[in-house]
Short mmCIF file of C-alpha atoms and ligand atoms in Angstrom, two decimals:
data_model
loop_
_atom_site.label_atom_id
_atom_site.label_comp_id
_atom_site.label_asym_id
_atom_site.label_seq_id
_atom_site.Cartn_x
_atom_site.Cartn_y
_atom_site.Cartn_z
CA MET A 220 49.46 83.93 -132.30
CA SER A 221 48.94 84.50 -128.14
CA ALA A 222 51.82 85.68 -126.11
CA VAL A 223 54.10 83.39 -124.92
CA THR A 224 55.16 82.90 -121.83
CA ASP A 225 58.37 81.39 -120.26
CA VAL A 226 55.91 78.35 -118.48
CA MET A 227 52.38 77.28 -118.95
CA VAL A 228 51.37 75.20 -115.73
CA ILE A 229 48.30 73.27 -116.42
CA GLY A 230 46.10 72.09 -112.84
CA ALA A 231 46.10 73.77 -109.61
CA GLY A 232 45.70 70.84 -107.34
CA PRO A 233 49.19 70.84 -104.90
CA ALA A 234 51.42 70.02 -107.59
CA GLY A 235 50.90 72.67 -110.09
CA LEU A 236 50.45 75.11 -107.55
CA ALA A 237 54.06 74.49 -106.12
CA ALA A 238 55.77 74.26 -109.26
CA ALA A 239 54.17 77.66 -110.13
CA VAL A 240 55.20 79.17 -106.39
CA ALA A 241 58.60 78.22 -107.65
CA LEU A 242 58.41 79.42 -111.07
CA SER A 243 57.31 82.83 -110.26
CA ALA A 244 60.12 83.20 -107.53
CA ALA A 245 62.72 82.69 -110.16
CA GLY A 246 61.34 85.14 -111.71
CA ALA A 247 59.83 82.48 -114.74
CA LYS A 248 56.69 84.47 -116.92
CA THR A 249 53.98 81.87 -115.15
CA GLN A 250 50.54 80.88 -116.66
CA LEU A 251 48.87 78.71 -114.64
CA LEU A 252 44.97 77.00 -115.94
CA GLU A 253 42.95 75.50 -113.63
CA ARG A 254 39.73 73.93 -115.17
CA LYS A 255 37.91 74.12 -111.92
CA PRO A 256 36.22 77.42 -110.58
CA TYR A 257 38.84 76.64 -107.55
CA VAL A 258 41.85 75.57 -106.64
CA GLY A 259 43.59 73.09 -104.49
CA GLY A 260 42.48 69.99 -106.70
CA ARG A 261 41.80 66.84 -104.92
CA ALA A 262 42.06 68.51 -101.85
CA TYR A 263 39.03 70.98 -102.73
CA SER A 264 35.93 72.52 -101.24
CA TYR A 265 33.01 74.14 -102.33
CA PRO A 266 29.78 75.32 -101.03
CA HIS A 267 27.23 72.89 -101.66
CA PRO A 268 23.88 73.89 -102.61
CA ALA A 269 21.32 72.12 -101.19
CA LEU A 270 23.07 71.75 -97.97
CA GLY A 271 24.09 75.71 -98.00
CA GLU A 272 27.89 74.38 -96.35
CA VAL A 273 30.92 74.66 -97.59
CA ILE A 274 32.35 70.90 -97.62
CA ASP A 275 35.30 69.41 -98.14
CA SER A 276 36.97 65.93 -97.60
CA GLN A 277 38.77 66.68 -94.31
CA HIS A 278 42.64 66.26 -95.42
CA VAL A 279 45.55 65.15 -93.22
CA LEU A 280 48.88 65.71 -93.05
CA LEU A 281 52.09 64.73 -91.10
CA GLY A 282 55.17 66.82 -90.06
CA CYS A 283 57.36 64.45 -92.59
CA CYS A 284 55.54 66.30 -95.05
CA THR A 285 58.43 68.98 -95.56
CA ASN A 286 57.95 70.16 -98.67
CA LEU A 287 54.56 71.19 -97.87
CA LEU A 288 55.13 72.51 -94.76
CA ASP A 289 57.19 74.54 -96.43
CA LEU A 290 54.93 75.84 -98.68
CA CYS A 291 52.35 76.54 -96.30
CA ARG A 292 55.40 78.61 -94.65
CA LEU A 293 55.91 80.83 -97.56
CA SER A 294 52.46 81.06 -98.30
CA GLY A 295 50.87 81.92 -94.22
CA ALA A 296 48.80 78.86 -94.98
CA ASP A 297 50.85 77.31 -91.34
CA ASN A 298 48.56 80.00 -89.64
CA TYR A 299 45.22 77.98 -90.51
CA LEU A 300 46.97 74.34 -89.86
CA ARG A 301 46.04 72.87 -86.21
CA TRP A 302 48.52 70.30 -84.95
CA TYR A 303 47.70 67.03 -82.67
CA GLU A 304 49.88 65.85 -80.40
CA GLU A 305 47.67 62.54 -80.19
CA ILE A 306 45.44 60.49 -81.80
CA PRO A 307 42.52 58.97 -79.89
CA PHE A 308 41.37 55.32 -81.06
CA LEU A 309 38.42 54.31 -80.10
CA GLU A 310 36.68 51.17 -79.48
CA PRO A 311 33.52 50.50 -79.63
CA GLY A 312 31.62 51.04 -76.25
CA GLY A 313 34.20 53.43 -75.73
CA ARG A 314 37.57 52.69 -74.45
CA VAL A 315 40.04 54.91 -75.81
CA THR A 316 43.44 54.65 -76.62
CA ARG A 317 45.87 57.64 -76.78
CA LEU A 318 48.56 57.31 -79.77
CA ARG A 319 50.74 60.14 -79.22
CA GLY A 320 51.74 61.86 -82.98
CA GLY A 321 55.50 61.30 -83.53
CA THR A 322 56.14 59.04 -80.53
CA SER A 323 58.43 56.56 -81.82
CA PRO A 324 57.92 53.11 -80.29
CA MET A 325 61.70 52.63 -80.01
CA ALA A 326 62.45 56.00 -78.10
CA SER A 327 59.16 55.45 -75.71
CA LEU A 328 57.48 52.54 -76.39
CA GLY A 329 54.30 54.32 -75.30
CA PHE A 330 52.13 52.67 -77.21
CA LEU A 331 52.90 49.99 -74.85
CA ARG A 332 50.26 50.63 -72.76
CA ALA A 333 47.59 50.52 -75.09
CA PRO A 334 44.55 48.89 -74.07
CA MET A 335 43.86 48.40 -77.53
CA LEU A 336 46.31 45.77 -78.20
CA GLU A 337 47.46 42.42 -76.15
CA PHE A 338 51.24 41.86 -74.75
CA SER A 339 51.34 39.95 -78.16
CA ASP A 340 50.07 42.38 -80.40
CA LYS A 341 52.37 44.37 -79.02
CA LEU A 342 55.69 42.63 -79.61
CA ALA A 343 54.44 41.76 -83.09
CA ILE A 344 54.37 45.16 -84.09
CA VAL A 345 57.67 46.06 -82.35
CA ARG A 346 59.53 43.76 -84.08
CA GLY A 347 57.96 44.74 -87.37
CA LEU A 348 58.48 48.25 -86.82
CA THR A 349 62.53 46.81 -85.94
CA GLU A 350 62.14 45.92 -89.93
CA PHE A 351 61.51 49.65 -90.71
CA LEU A 352 64.85 51.05 -88.65
CA ASN A 353 67.03 51.13 -91.66
CA GLY A 354 64.32 53.11 -93.85
CA LYS A 355 61.93 51.73 -96.05
CA PRO A 356 62.01 48.18 -98.20
CA GLN A 357 64.43 48.94 -101.17
CA SER A 358 62.69 46.58 -103.59
CA ASP A 359 58.26 47.78 -104.13
CA ASP A 360 57.47 43.87 -105.66
CA VAL A 361 55.92 42.86 -101.86
CA SER A 362 52.79 43.41 -100.90
CA PHE A 363 52.02 44.63 -97.28
CA ALA A 364 49.47 42.02 -97.24
CA SER A 365 52.32 38.98 -97.75
CA TRP A 366 54.67 41.05 -95.65
CA LEU A 367 52.53 40.82 -92.95
CA LYS A 368 51.87 36.93 -92.98
CA ARG A 369 56.07 36.54 -93.29
CA THR A 370 56.14 39.02 -90.17
CA LYS A 371 53.43 37.11 -88.07
CA GLN A 372 51.58 39.69 -86.90
CA THR A 373 49.00 38.98 -84.92
CA GLU A 374 45.04 39.57 -86.13
CA ARG A 375 44.45 42.08 -83.31
CA ALA A 376 47.42 43.72 -84.18
CA ILE A 377 46.37 43.94 -88.01
CA LYS A 378 42.80 44.71 -86.71
CA HIS A 379 43.60 48.09 -84.36
CA PHE A 380 47.61 49.17 -85.93
CA TRP A 381 48.30 48.22 -88.85
CA GLU A 382 44.94 48.49 -90.86
CA PRO A 383 43.74 52.23 -89.31
CA ILE A 384 46.90 53.83 -90.27
CA LEU A 385 48.01 52.16 -93.28
CA ILE A 386 44.45 52.41 -94.86
CA ALA A 387 44.19 55.93 -93.84
CA THR A 388 47.75 56.57 -95.32
CA LEU A 389 47.64 54.54 -98.97
CA ASN A 390 43.78 54.26 -98.96
CA ASP A 391 43.70 50.50 -100.35
CA THR A 392 43.25 46.99 -99.51
CA PHE A 393 46.91 45.12 -98.44
CA GLU A 394 47.41 43.22 -101.43
CA ARG A 395 47.16 46.39 -103.59
CA CYS A 396 49.73 48.60 -101.26
CA SER A 397 52.96 47.88 -102.05
CA MET A 398 55.99 46.78 -99.00
CA ARG A 399 58.16 50.11 -100.21
CA TYR A 400 55.48 52.33 -99.51
CA ALA A 401 53.95 50.91 -96.20
CA GLY A 402 57.13 51.10 -94.96
CA LYS A 403 58.10 54.53 -96.03
CA VAL A 404 54.54 55.47 -93.93
CA PHE A 405 56.28 53.89 -90.48
CA HIS A 406 59.56 54.60 -90.78
CA GLU A 407 58.23 58.35 -91.42
CA ALA A 408 55.45 58.44 -89.11
CA PHE A 409 56.36 56.69 -86.57
CA VAL A 410 60.37 55.30 -86.12
CA ARG A 411 62.48 58.12 -87.49
CA SER A 412 61.93 60.92 -85.77
CA ALA A 413 58.91 62.45 -83.03
CA GLU A 414 58.43 65.49 -85.88
CA GLY A 415 57.97 63.50 -88.57
CA GLY A 416 55.15 61.57 -86.92
CA ARG A 417 53.29 64.97 -85.50
CA MET A 418 49.83 65.25 -86.94
CA ALA A 419 48.08 68.12 -88.68
CA VAL A 420 44.95 69.11 -90.49
CA PRO A 421 43.83 72.80 -91.88
CA THR A 422 41.17 74.68 -90.25
CA GLU A 423 39.61 76.20 -93.18
CA PRO A 424 38.04 74.83 -96.45
CA LEU A 425 39.93 73.24 -98.18
CA SER A 426 40.07 75.50 -101.22
CA ASN A 427 40.31 78.47 -99.07
CA PHE A 428 43.60 76.67 -97.45
CA PHE A 429 45.26 76.29 -101.17
CA GLY A 430 44.05 79.74 -102.14
CA ARG A 431 45.97 81.14 -99.83
CA ILE A 432 49.26 79.67 -101.56
CA ALA A 433 47.83 80.44 -105.35
CA SER A 434 47.59 83.93 -103.83
CA LEU A 435 51.94 83.85 -103.48
CA ALA A 436 51.90 82.66 -106.84
CA GLU A 437 49.75 85.46 -108.02
CA GLN A 438 51.87 87.93 -105.92
CA GLN A 439 54.83 86.37 -107.72
CA GLY A 440 53.40 87.70 -110.86
CA THR A 441 52.06 83.75 -112.03
CA ASP A 442 48.89 84.54 -114.22
CA LEU A 443 46.50 82.11 -112.46
CA GLN A 444 43.47 81.65 -115.00
CA LEU A 445 40.48 79.35 -113.58
CA ARG A 446 37.54 78.04 -115.63
CA ALA A 447 40.48 77.40 -118.31
CA SER A 448 39.72 73.66 -119.51
CA VAL A 449 42.59 71.88 -121.93
CA GLU A 450 41.20 70.16 -124.86
CA ARG A 451 44.66 69.47 -126.57
CA LEU A 452 48.33 70.23 -125.86
CA GLU A 453 50.39 70.10 -129.37
CA ARG A 454 53.82 71.77 -130.46
CA VAL A 455 53.44 74.23 -132.71
CA ASP A 456 56.44 75.66 -134.45
CA GLY A 457 58.99 74.36 -131.57
CA LEU A 458 56.39 76.06 -128.64
CA TRP A 459 53.73 73.84 -126.36
CA GLN A 460 50.53 75.31 -127.97
CA ALA A 461 47.01 74.54 -125.28
CA SER A 462 43.44 74.59 -127.52
CA LEU A 463 41.49 75.47 -124.20
CA SER A 464 37.55 74.53 -124.13
CA ASP A 465 36.39 78.15 -124.81
CA GLY A 466 38.42 77.99 -128.42
CA THR A 467 41.04 80.03 -127.29
CA HIS A 468 44.87 79.20 -127.13
CA ARG A 469 47.68 79.53 -125.16
CA VAL A 470 51.41 79.79 -126.02
CA ALA A 471 54.58 78.74 -124.02
CA GLU A 472 57.92 77.24 -124.28
CA ARG A 473 57.43 74.75 -121.57
CA VAL A 474 54.58 73.12 -120.10
CA VAL A 475 54.17 71.30 -117.00
CA LEU A 476 51.56 68.93 -116.73
CA ALA A 477 50.57 68.61 -113.38
CA LEU A 478 46.86 66.38 -113.76
CA PRO A 479 46.23 63.02 -112.65
CA PHE A 480 47.69 59.89 -114.85
CA GLU A 481 44.10 59.96 -116.52
CA GLN A 482 43.71 63.43 -117.38
CA ALA A 483 47.40 63.65 -118.43
CA ALA A 484 47.18 60.66 -120.85
CA LYS A 485 44.26 62.46 -122.63
CA LEU A 486 46.76 65.45 -123.72
CA VAL A 487 50.26 63.18 -124.21
CA PRO A 488 51.19 59.78 -124.78
CA LEU A 489 52.27 57.96 -121.49
CA ARG A 490 54.15 55.17 -121.38
CA GLY A 491 52.68 52.60 -118.78
CA VAL A 492 49.96 54.23 -117.66
CA GLU A 493 47.85 51.45 -117.69
CA HIS A 494 49.03 50.41 -114.92
CA PHE A 495 47.72 52.79 -112.19
CA VAL A 496 44.65 52.40 -110.82
CA HIS A 497 42.70 54.89 -108.35
CA ALA A 498 41.31 53.66 -104.76
CA PRO A 499 37.81 55.12 -104.19
CA ILE A 500 36.90 57.34 -100.41
CA THR A 501 33.49 58.43 -99.38
CA THR A 502 32.46 61.16 -97.01
CA ILE A 503 29.63 60.66 -94.64
CA HIS A 504 28.97 64.69 -93.26
CA LEU A 505 26.49 64.69 -90.80
CA TRP A 506 25.05 68.39 -88.58
CA PHE A 507 23.88 67.89 -85.40
CA ASP A 508 21.95 69.87 -83.45
CA ARG A 509 23.97 69.79 -80.42
CA ASN A 510 27.72 68.98 -79.33
CA VAL A 511 28.06 64.66 -79.83
CA SER A 512 31.88 64.35 -79.65
CA GLU A 513 34.77 65.24 -77.27
CA TYR A 514 37.67 64.82 -79.98
CA ASP A 515 37.98 67.27 -83.08
CA GLN A 516 39.42 64.08 -84.76
CA CYS A 517 39.59 60.43 -83.66
CA ALA A 518 40.49 56.91 -85.73
CA LEU A 519 37.65 54.68 -85.29
CA LEU A 520 38.43 50.64 -84.32
CA ASP A 521 36.17 47.41 -85.64
CA THR A 522 34.12 49.35 -87.74
CA ARG A 523 34.07 50.74 -91.95
CA ILE A 524 34.29 53.80 -90.56
CA GLN A 525 38.14 54.53 -90.38
CA TRP A 526 38.01 57.94 -89.19
CA LEU A 527 36.06 60.62 -87.70
CA PHE A 528 37.13 64.67 -87.56
CA ASP A 529 34.17 67.47 -85.80
CA LYS A 530 34.65 70.09 -87.99
CA SER A 531 32.41 72.51 -86.07
CA ARG A 532 36.03 72.06 -83.22
CA ILE A 533 38.32 72.14 -86.23
CA ARG A 534 37.03 75.06 -88.07
CA GLY A 535 35.86 76.94 -84.82
CA LEU A 536 31.43 76.84 -84.98
CA GLU A 537 31.26 74.56 -82.16
CA GLN A 538 28.18 77.04 -81.08
CA GLN A 539 26.25 75.73 -83.92
CA GLY A 540 26.14 71.89 -82.78
CA SER A 541 28.14 69.45 -84.29
CA TYR A 542 29.28 68.94 -87.53
CA ILE A 543 30.78 65.78 -87.79
CA GLU A 544 32.59 63.84 -91.20
CA LEU A 545 33.24 59.88 -91.48
CA VAL A 546 35.92 59.00 -93.68
CA ILE A 547 35.55 55.10 -95.39
CA SER A 548 39.20 54.54 -97.11
CA ALA A 549 39.19 52.35 -100.03
CA SER A 550 35.81 52.70 -100.27
CA PHE A 551 35.26 49.81 -103.08
CA GLN A 552 31.87 48.33 -100.83
CA GLU A 553 30.08 51.84 -100.78
CA LEU A 554 30.27 52.85 -104.33
CA GLU A 555 28.05 49.92 -105.34
CA MET A 556 25.76 51.41 -102.08
CA GLY A 557 23.45 53.69 -102.31
CA ARG A 558 22.94 56.84 -99.99
CA GLU A 559 20.17 55.88 -97.75
CA GLU A 560 21.73 52.36 -97.23
CA ILE A 561 25.34 54.03 -96.53
CA LEU A 562 24.07 56.73 -94.28
CA ASN A 563 22.00 54.12 -91.89
CA SER A 564 24.81 51.81 -91.44
CA ALA A 565 27.73 54.76 -90.59
CA ILE A 566 25.05 56.21 -87.85
CA THR A 567 24.55 52.72 -86.36
CA GLU A 568 28.46 52.23 -86.33
CA LEU A 569 28.52 55.80 -85.41
CA ARG A 570 25.93 55.17 -81.99
CA SER A 571 28.29 52.79 -80.57
CA PHE A 572 31.24 55.04 -80.29
CA LEU A 573 29.16 58.85 -79.34
CA PRO A 574 26.90 57.82 -76.57
CA LYS A 575 25.86 61.73 -76.89
CA MET A 576 23.70 61.13 -80.46
CA ASN A 577 20.99 59.27 -78.42
CA GLN A 578 19.75 63.03 -77.37
CA ALA A 579 20.47 64.51 -80.83
CA LYS A 580 18.83 65.18 -83.52
CA ILE A 581 20.24 65.18 -87.24
CA VAL A 582 19.69 68.49 -88.86
CA LYS A 583 20.99 67.59 -92.16
CA SER A 584 22.95 65.22 -93.82
CA GLY A 585 25.14 64.56 -97.25
CA ILE A 586 27.88 62.00 -99.10
CA LEU A 587 30.19 62.80 -100.70
CA LYS A 588 31.90 59.82 -103.02
CA GLU A 589 35.24 60.21 -104.58
CA ALA A 590 35.92 57.04 -107.36
CA ARG A 591 39.35 58.34 -107.74
CA ALA A 592 40.19 59.81 -104.92
CA THR A 593 44.32 58.22 -104.98
CA PHE A 594 46.12 56.31 -107.21
CA SER A 595 46.91 53.06 -106.07
CA VAL A 596 51.05 52.06 -105.27
CA VAL A 597 50.66 48.58 -106.03
CA PRO A 598 53.28 46.05 -105.89
CA GLY A 599 55.58 46.77 -109.05
CA LEU A 600 54.23 50.60 -110.09
CA ASP A 601 57.37 52.02 -109.18
CA ALA A 602 58.67 50.93 -112.89
CA TYR A 603 56.23 53.22 -114.44
CA ARG A 604 56.31 56.15 -112.58
CA PRO A 605 57.86 58.53 -115.13
CA GLN A 606 60.33 61.00 -113.94
CA GLN A 607 59.18 65.10 -113.84
CA GLU A 608 61.64 65.86 -117.19
CA SER A 609 60.37 64.21 -120.32
CA GLY A 610 62.03 66.01 -122.42
CA ALA A 611 61.37 68.70 -126.11
CA GLY A 612 59.98 71.35 -122.82
CA LEU A 613 57.34 69.43 -121.62
CA TYR A 614 57.61 67.51 -117.76
CA LEU A 615 54.85 66.24 -115.83
CA ALA A 616 54.13 67.13 -112.38
CA GLY A 617 51.48 65.09 -110.57
CA ASP A 618 51.72 63.22 -107.01
CA TRP A 619 51.71 60.05 -109.73
CA THR A 620 54.89 60.53 -111.14
CA ASP A 621 58.36 59.72 -109.58
CA THR A 622 58.28 61.12 -105.77
CA GLY A 623 59.14 58.04 -103.39
CA TRP A 624 55.78 59.63 -102.25
CA PRO A 625 52.47 58.11 -102.53
CA SER A 626 49.39 59.53 -103.52
CA THR A 627 49.23 62.32 -100.87
CA MET A 628 49.34 66.35 -101.04
CA GLU A 629 52.94 66.25 -100.05
CA GLY A 630 53.80 63.97 -102.88
CA GLY A 631 51.85 66.28 -105.13
CA VAL A 632 53.97 69.31 -104.24
CA ARG A 633 57.60 67.05 -104.25
CA SER A 634 56.31 66.51 -108.31
CA GLY A 635 55.24 70.15 -108.95
CA ARG A 636 58.55 71.58 -107.05
CA LEU A 637 60.89 68.25 -108.77
CA ALA A 638 59.63 69.92 -112.76
CA ALA A 639 60.32 73.51 -111.37
CA GLY A 640 63.64 72.19 -110.42
CA ALA A 641 64.05 70.82 -113.87
CA ILE A 642 62.83 73.75 -115.43
CA LEU A 643 65.51 76.32 -113.25
CA GLY A 644 68.00 73.65 -113.36
CA ARG A 645 68.20 74.22 -109.35
CA SER A 646 66.77 71.75 -106.48
CA CYS A 647 63.58 73.98 -105.32
CA MET A 648 62.72 71.24 -102.37
CA ALA A 649 62.86 71.33 -98.59
CA ALA A 650 65.54 69.82 -96.48
CA GLU A 651 64.43 66.52 -95.15
CA LEU A 652 63.82 66.20 -91.13
CA PRO A 653 67.03 64.97 -89.49
CA ALA A 654 66.87 61.43 -88.41
CA GLU A 655 66.63 61.06 -84.67
CA GLY A 656 67.52 58.08 -81.99
CA ILE A 657 69.17 54.47 -83.26
CA VAL A 658 67.58 55.60 -86.63
CA ARG A 659 70.38 58.77 -86.42
CA LEU A 660 73.06 56.09 -85.88
CA LEU A 661 71.49 53.74 -88.54
CA GLU A 662 71.51 56.30 -91.23
CA ARG A 663 75.31 57.27 -90.25
CA GLN A 664 76.94 54.13 -90.97
C1 FAD B 110 38.17 62.20 -100.43
C2 FAD B 110 40.05 62.68 -100.55
C3 FAD B 110 40.90 62.30 -99.28
C4 FAD B 110 42.38 62.80 -99.71
N1 FAD B 110 43.11 62.90 -98.00
C5 FAD B 110 44.53 62.83 -98.10
C6 FAD B 110 44.63 63.26 -96.95
O1 FAD B 110 44.24 63.19 -95.71
N2 FAD B 110 46.08 63.76 -97.07
C7 FAD B 110 47.04 63.86 -98.55
O2 FAD B 110 48.28 64.48 -98.31
N3 FAD B 110 45.74 63.96 -99.58
C8 FAD B 110 44.93 63.08 -99.41
N4 FAD B 110 44.16 62.89 -100.59
C9 FAD B 110 44.79 62.70 -101.92
C10 FAD B 110 45.23 64.21 -102.30
O3 FAD B 110 43.93 64.87 -102.75
C11 FAD B 110 45.75 64.54 -103.41
O4 FAD B 110 47.23 63.32 -103.02
C12 FAD B 110 46.41 65.53 -104.14
O5 FAD B 110 45.51 66.81 -104.45
C13 FAD B 110 47.06 65.54 -105.66
O6 FAD B 110 47.49 66.37 -105.72
P1 FAD B 110 47.93 66.99 -107.27
O7 FAD B 110 48.23 68.52 -107.75
O8 FAD B 110 48.96 66.07 -108.33
O9 FAD B 110 47.01 66.75 -107.88
P2 FAD B 110 45.00 66.80 -108.19
O10 FAD B 110 44.90 67.48 -106.54
O11 FAD B 110 44.28 66.47 -109.02
O12 FAD B 110 45.17 68.44 -109.02
C14 FAD B 110 44.91 68.46 -110.11
C15 FAD B 110 44.15 69.74 -111.14
O13 FAD B 110 44.50 69.32 -112.61
C16 FAD B 110 42.72 70.45 -112.93
N5 FAD B 110 42.91 69.69 -114.47
C17 FAD B 110 42.79 68.74 -114.71
N6 FAD B 110 42.18 68.09 -116.02
C18 FAD B 110 42.54 69.64 -116.29
C19 FAD B 110 42.80 70.07 -117.52
N7 FAD B 110 42.34 69.11 -119.08
N8 FAD B 110 42.66 71.62 -117.77
C20 FAD B 110 42.98 72.09 -117.15
N9 FAD B 110 42.78 71.84 -115.70
C21 FAD B 110 42.72 70.53 -115.49
C22 FAD B 110 42.09 69.52 -111.38
O14 FAD B 110 40.69 70.44 -111.84
C23 FAD B 110 42.48 69.61 -110.74
O15 FAD B 110 42.49 71.12 -110.26
C24 FAD B 110 42.61 63.03 -100.74
C25 FAD B 110 42.24 62.90 -101.76
C26 FAD B 110 41.49 63.02 -101.76
C27 FAD B 110 40.00 63.18 -102.99
#
């Protein structure tokens, strides 16, 4: 029989790393098993052999991601975050609207000057946002599509405001996004506090970034094992035994299963797992022989591409030309398309935003299709998101469990900390940001 650990955490994505840090900090003998050769889970980076580059799908976080930020501060990863005070929204032809990150429209009404919106669009948006002053909607049964209809949002308000923000954050079509989570995004990022809506990106490849959090767990005594794929999990003599693909076993009193729902369901029976669905993200990576963009990051309007990241600027590699990443969220259409088709369409669209591209040469390119990028917060899903404590020493973590958050790194970290808190018998959660202005007054009532 292998040595018994207090807690075995399976999966070293944001959820498993957060659980391992909290548990080992509290002195629990913790083992962290990860099947890949790197940490970070879906927030991963890897050296692409053919491109000769380390690539990842750029991840974004906001000031309201208090638990992820706390974990970054504890591990020093916060030194590898770049914060942005504004998000440029580009229209084809080059017109730019700068939306200040963390600007509460209720407070500054700064976005009322946005040229990408007409007066009637702005009125509709303000009318919509006032519904989120009191927090997120209570029910998760209504879709965002029906809310847009009820609040009579204009076509331009939808295309130039609700759509770019919501598709980038919830990664699905409006019919498949519950109003509760759409409301949460706008409440946290636009209404509750200025800090909550500030945006940041990691400035180094994601597995290096999450590697800092893994190092903290290891310094605290966590036994991290990479290339350790758990194939079976069972109760043996009152303990949990994990059987690994290399034929070895690990044994622990408690298990935190920090896996995506479809992987967790392979190891333990899960009620209601059939209600969860995935949504894809496709990223297009382009290397140019010279600098082609003026922005580290910007939203692109009236195109299939939602977001542009200039990774050479973000990673501080500008002297080597431009490495541009384009993000297509909810990329169901692209899943069916071939590489050349995706590439040609993206390059054609990009030319209308970046005139400097006409003088530049594309040196190399790559496409990353993530069919299972996120789970969708479809209306009614909350009834099936399980709590972390499952009984008999089994704890479920992962962004899909009951956290009140959509499929995000923050959701993952929260789930890991909730699982650790249930084991330790005390809260491991960071404080929420304080509400500001009118929202603070409303929260006091
Ligand atoms: C392209 C893309 C873009 C995204 N953009 C953003 C963004 O901008 N902002 C944001 O907040 N979120 C974003 N996300 C979502 C974010 O990555 C996830 O919500 C987050 O990683 C979930 O963390 P997790 O720990 O719950 O699960 P995961 O990250 O999936 O981690 C689970 C881990 O378990 C491991 N594992 C699985 N099975 C086994 C097994 N049998 N044995 C051992 N280990 C196993 C996996 O290898 C993995 O490392 C994006 C995701 C993708 C794919």
